[in-house]
């Protein structure tokens, strides 16, 4: 058996391998992202109201992904410094991005509404918000802290399968996606507009305003500057 393995190695495995034939090299994506002008952004936003308007405004004003905006917690919105901290974004990375001054007032009102909802949920005997990892064991009172609440809570509560506790999750991303799609159709822009279009427009408009590509890369949370190059 050993001699057979040695023969196989000498005659097959140890032979140099030539270039593969008949295989086409993978092509780089030539997809060009849809980018709206500032006036087109305002057109779409004009068909949104209340929480969907504010969420879509953050997609554009802070360059957030739809999953990042719905999962924002109050503690990660700094109204004084005008910063938003994205926790465990794509690639499980944290990052900071800008918070436009025009959204400070609306966000303050939204957080006030969250505080009132929190008080109603507690009075109704609902359990507090779900916390990441084992943080709830370390700080039992944290689920009822305003800082840990979702900025955009769901309208309805749910029953946790394992514990049968009644909790409130954050808003569903699909609801915002549907609202943005409907608003874009009503704006009659003649192009397909999604939540991610706002993020593309955020990056493009920053570059047009003179921001360097490395700064835009950091705000978007990309590892590689080459990914940001699609906006140039």
Short mmCIF file of C-alpha atoms in Angstrom, two decimals:
data_model
loop_
_atom_site.label_atom_id
_atom_site.label_comp_id
_atom_site.label_asym_id
_atom_site.label_seq_id
_atom_site.Cartn_x
_atom_site.Cartn_y
_atom_site.Cartn_z
CA UNK A 1 0.00 0.00 0.00
CA UNK A 2 2.88 2.36 0.82
CA UNK A 3 4.57 1.75 -2.55
CA UNK A 4 1.26 2.45 -4.31
CA UNK A 5 0.93 5.79 -2.50
CA UNK A 6 4.51 6.74 -3.40
CA UNK A 7 3.82 5.91 -7.06
CA UNK A 8 0.66 8.05 -6.98
CA UNK A 9 2.58 10.96 -5.51
CA UNK A 10 5.45 10.77 -8.06
CA UNK A 11 3.29 10.24 -11.11
CA UNK A 12 0.29 12.46 -10.31
CA UNK A 13 0.44 14.72 -7.28
CA UNK A 14 4.03 15.90 -7.72
CA UNK A 15 3.54 16.89 -11.36
CA UNK A 16 3.34 20.64 -12.07
CA UNK A 17 -0.14 21.82 -12.87
CA UNK A 18 -0.58 23.92 -15.97
CA UNK A 19 -3.04 26.73 -16.42
CA UNK A 20 -6.64 25.49 -16.49
CA UNK A 21 -8.23 25.53 -19.92
CA UNK A 22 -11.76 26.41 -20.91
CA UNK A 23 -12.48 28.42 -17.78
CA UNK A 24 -13.49 32.05 -18.12
CA UNK A 25 -12.13 34.42 -15.46
CA UNK A 26 -14.65 35.90 -13.06
CA UNK A 27 -15.85 39.30 -14.12
CA UNK A 28 -15.92 42.28 -11.79
CA UNK A 29 -19.38 43.62 -11.20
CA UNK A 30 -20.17 46.58 -13.44
CA UNK A 31 -23.29 47.50 -11.49
CA UNK A 32 -23.64 51.24 -11.10
CA UNK A 33 -25.65 52.22 -8.02
CA UNK A 34 -28.74 54.37 -8.43
CA UNK A 35 -28.11 57.85 -7.05
CA UNK A 36 -30.78 60.49 -6.55
CA UNK A 37 -30.25 64.23 -6.62
CA UNK A 38 -30.98 66.23 -3.50
CA UNK A 39 -34.28 67.43 -4.96
CA UNK A 40 -35.27 63.85 -5.82
CA UNK A 41 -34.46 62.76 -2.27
CA UNK A 42 -36.77 65.48 -0.98
CA UNK A 43 -39.48 64.38 -3.42
CA UNK A 44 -39.44 60.83 -2.06
CA UNK A 45 -39.31 62.02 1.56
CA UNK A 46 -42.29 64.30 0.97
CA UNK A 47 -44.47 61.19 0.54
CA UNK A 48 -43.38 59.79 3.91
CA UNK A 49 -44.47 60.89 7.36
CA UNK A 50 -43.85 60.21 11.04
CA UNK A 51 -41.37 57.40 11.85
CA UNK A 52 -40.87 56.21 8.22
CA UNK A 53 -39.89 59.77 7.24
CA UNK A 54 -37.36 59.97 10.07
CA UNK A 55 -35.92 56.52 9.33
CA UNK A 56 -35.55 57.30 5.62
CA UNK A 57 -33.99 60.67 6.50
CA UNK A 58 -31.37 58.79 8.56
CA UNK A 59 -30.68 56.42 5.67
CA UNK A 60 -29.70 59.47 3.64
CA UNK A 61 -28.40 61.86 6.31
CA UNK A 62 -26.25 59.31 8.15
CA UNK A 63 -25.60 56.76 5.41
CA UNK A 64 -27.17 53.92 7.39
CA UNK A 65 -28.27 50.54 6.09
CA UNK A 66 -31.93 49.70 6.62
CA UNK A 67 -31.05 47.04 9.21
CA UNK A 68 -28.91 49.55 11.08
CA UNK A 69 -31.57 52.25 11.30
CA UNK A 70 -34.33 49.97 12.60
CA UNK A 71 -31.96 48.49 15.23
CA UNK A 72 -30.79 51.83 16.64
CA UNK A 73 -30.93 52.11 20.42
CA UNK A 74 -31.39 55.39 22.26
CA UNK A 75 -27.93 55.21 23.86
CA UNK A 76 -26.30 55.19 20.41
CA UNK A 77 -27.79 58.52 19.35
CA UNK A 78 -25.75 61.44 20.65
CA UNK A 79 -27.83 64.58 20.08
CA UNK A 80 -25.20 66.85 21.63
CA UNK A 81 -22.26 65.68 19.54
CA UNK A 82 -24.52 64.98 16.55
CA UNK A 83 -23.18 61.47 16.13
CA UNK A 84 -24.70 58.04 15.67
CA UNK A 85 -22.88 54.90 16.74
CA UNK A 86 -23.71 51.81 14.72
CA UNK A 87 -23.28 48.66 16.81
CA UNK A 88 -22.33 45.37 15.17
CA UNK A 89 -22.94 46.61 11.65
CA UNK A 90 -22.06 44.58 8.58
CA UNK A 91 -18.98 42.50 9.41
CA UNK A 92 -19.85 42.76 13.14
CA UNK A 93 -18.09 46.13 13.33
CA UNK A 94 -18.97 49.25 15.29
CA UNK A 95 -18.60 52.66 13.64
CA UNK A 96 -19.58 56.28 14.10
CA UNK A 97 -21.30 58.42 11.54
CA UNK A 98 -22.72 61.92 11.36
CA UNK A 99 -26.13 63.06 12.54
CA UNK A 100 -27.47 65.99 10.50
CA UNK A 101 -28.52 69.00 12.55
CA UNK A 102 -31.94 69.05 10.87
CA UNK A 103 -32.74 65.65 12.39
CA UNK A 104 -31.81 66.49 16.00
CA UNK A 105 -35.23 67.96 16.80
CA UNK A 106 -37.26 65.13 15.21
CA UNK A 107 -35.07 62.53 16.93
CA UNK A 108 -35.54 64.21 20.30
CA UNK A 109 -39.32 64.04 19.82
CA UNK A 110 -39.05 60.39 18.76
CA UNK A 111 -37.06 59.51 21.90
CA UNK A 112 -39.65 61.33 24.04
CA UNK A 113 -42.33 59.17 22.42
CA UNK A 114 -40.26 56.05 23.14
CA UNK A 115 -40.05 57.05 26.81
CA UNK A 116 -43.83 57.38 27.03
CA UNK A 117 -44.30 54.00 25.32
CA UNK A 118 -41.82 52.44 27.73
CA UNK A 119 -43.86 53.70 30.69
CA UNK A 120 -47.06 52.21 29.20
CA UNK A 121 -45.39 48.86 28.56
CA UNK A 122 -44.08 48.70 32.10
CA UNK A 123 -47.50 49.56 33.52
CA UNK A 124 -49.00 46.78 31.41
CA UNK A 125 -46.61 44.26 32.95
CA UNK A 126 -44.60 43.61 29.80
CA UNK A 127 -40.98 42.48 30.01
CA UNK A 128 -38.22 44.91 29.10
CA UNK A 129 -36.27 45.08 25.88
CA UNK A 130 -33.98 42.22 24.87
CA UNK A 131 -30.31 42.99 25.52
CA UNK A 132 -27.27 41.72 23.61
CA UNK A 133 -25.26 38.73 24.87
CA UNK A 134 -25.26 38.23 28.65
CA UNK A 135 -25.71 41.90 29.53
CA UNK A 136 -29.12 41.30 31.08
CA UNK A 137 -27.60 39.04 33.76
CA UNK A 138 -25.00 41.69 34.54
CA UNK A 139 -27.53 44.52 34.79
CA UNK A 140 -31.06 43.28 35.58
CA UNK A 141 -32.54 46.79 35.45
CA UNK A 142 -31.09 47.63 32.01
CA UNK A 143 -34.06 46.24 30.00
CA UNK A 144 -36.17 49.08 31.47
CA UNK A 145 -33.54 51.76 30.94
CA UNK A 146 -34.45 54.34 28.31
CA UNK A 147 -30.89 54.16 26.99
CA UNK A 148 -31.36 50.55 25.84
CA UNK A 149 -34.74 51.02 24.14
CA UNK A 150 -35.15 50.87 20.39
CA UNK A 151 -35.38 54.31 18.78
CA UNK A 152 -38.00 52.87 16.42
CA UNK A 153 -40.01 50.30 18.39
CA UNK A 154 -42.54 48.01 16.76
CA UNK A 155 -46.19 48.94 17.05
CA UNK A 156 -47.11 45.57 18.50
CA UNK A 157 -45.62 43.46 21.27
CA UNK A 158 -44.75 39.79 20.87
CA UNK A 159 -44.57 36.73 23.13
CA UNK A 160 -41.09 35.28 23.52
CA UNK A 161 -41.26 31.59 22.63
CA UNK A 162 -38.84 30.28 25.27
CA UNK A 163 -39.89 32.39 28.26
CA UNK A 164 -43.47 33.38 27.29
CA UNK A 165 -42.57 36.95 28.28
CA UNK A 166 -44.27 39.80 26.45
CA UNK A 167 -41.72 42.11 24.84
CA UNK A 168 -41.48 44.79 22.17
CA UNK A 169 -39.03 44.43 19.30
CA UNK A 170 -37.78 47.13 16.94
CA UNK A 171 -39.65 48.07 13.77
CA UNK A 172 -39.49 45.57 10.93
CA UNK A 173 -37.13 46.54 8.10
CA UNK A 174 -39.61 45.24 5.51
CA UNK A 175 -42.16 47.86 6.57
CA UNK A 176 -39.72 50.69 5.86
CA UNK A 177 -38.73 49.09 2.57
CA UNK A 178 -42.36 48.97 1.52
CA UNK A 179 -42.99 52.58 2.60
CA UNK A 180 -39.96 53.82 0.65
CA UNK A 181 -40.98 51.83 -2.43
CA UNK A 182 -44.50 53.27 -2.32
CA UNK A 183 -43.16 56.82 -1.83
CA UNK A 184 -40.77 56.44 -4.77
CA UNK A 185 -43.57 55.26 -7.04
CA UNK A 186 -45.72 58.22 -6.02
CA UNK A 187 -42.80 60.56 -6.73
CA UNK A 188 -42.70 59.16 -10.31
CA UNK A 189 -38.93 59.39 -10.68
CA UNK A 190 -38.80 56.75 -13.41
CA UNK A 191 -36.16 54.71 -11.60
CA UNK A 192 -36.18 51.88 -9.08
CA UNK A 193 -35.59 53.37 -5.64
CA UNK A 194 -34.86 51.26 -2.54
CA UNK A 195 -33.72 52.03 0.99
CA UNK A 196 -30.13 51.43 -0.14
CA UNK A 197 -30.51 54.17 -2.75
CA UNK A 198 -30.46 56.71 0.08
CA UNK A 199 -27.12 55.32 1.30
CA UNK A 200 -25.68 55.46 -2.24
CA UNK A 201 -26.84 59.06 -2.53
CA UNK A 202 -25.31 59.93 0.87
CA UNK A 203 -21.88 58.71 -0.26
CA UNK A 204 -22.05 60.35 -3.68
CA UNK A 205 -23.15 63.72 -2.35
CA UNK A 206 -20.36 63.73 0.26
CA UNK A 207 -17.76 63.13 -2.43
CA UNK A 208 -19.30 65.86 -4.58
CA UNK A 209 -19.10 68.20 -1.58
CA UNK A 210 -15.34 67.63 -1.30
CA UNK A 211 -15.06 64.92 1.38
CA UNK A 212 -12.08 62.63 0.79
CA UNK A 213 -12.77 59.02 -0.09
CA UNK A 214 -11.16 57.67 3.10
CA UNK A 215 -13.57 59.66 5.28
CA UNK A 216 -16.54 58.44 3.26
CA UNK A 217 -15.23 54.89 3.55
CA UNK A 218 -15.15 55.16 7.35
CA UNK A 219 -18.64 56.67 7.52
CA UNK A 220 -20.00 53.83 5.40
CA UNK A 221 -18.12 51.17 7.37
CA UNK A 222 -16.26 49.62 4.44
CA UNK A 223 -13.02 47.68 5.00
CA UNK A 224 -11.63 48.42 1.57
CA UNK A 225 -11.47 51.83 -0.09
CA UNK A 226 -11.96 50.06 -3.41
CA UNK A 227 -15.58 49.38 -2.42
CA UNK A 228 -16.14 53.11 -2.00
CA UNK A 229 -14.68 53.73 -5.46
CA UNK A 230 -18.00 52.76 -7.09
CA UNK A 231 -19.22 56.24 -6.12
CA UNK A 232 -16.47 57.93 -8.12
#
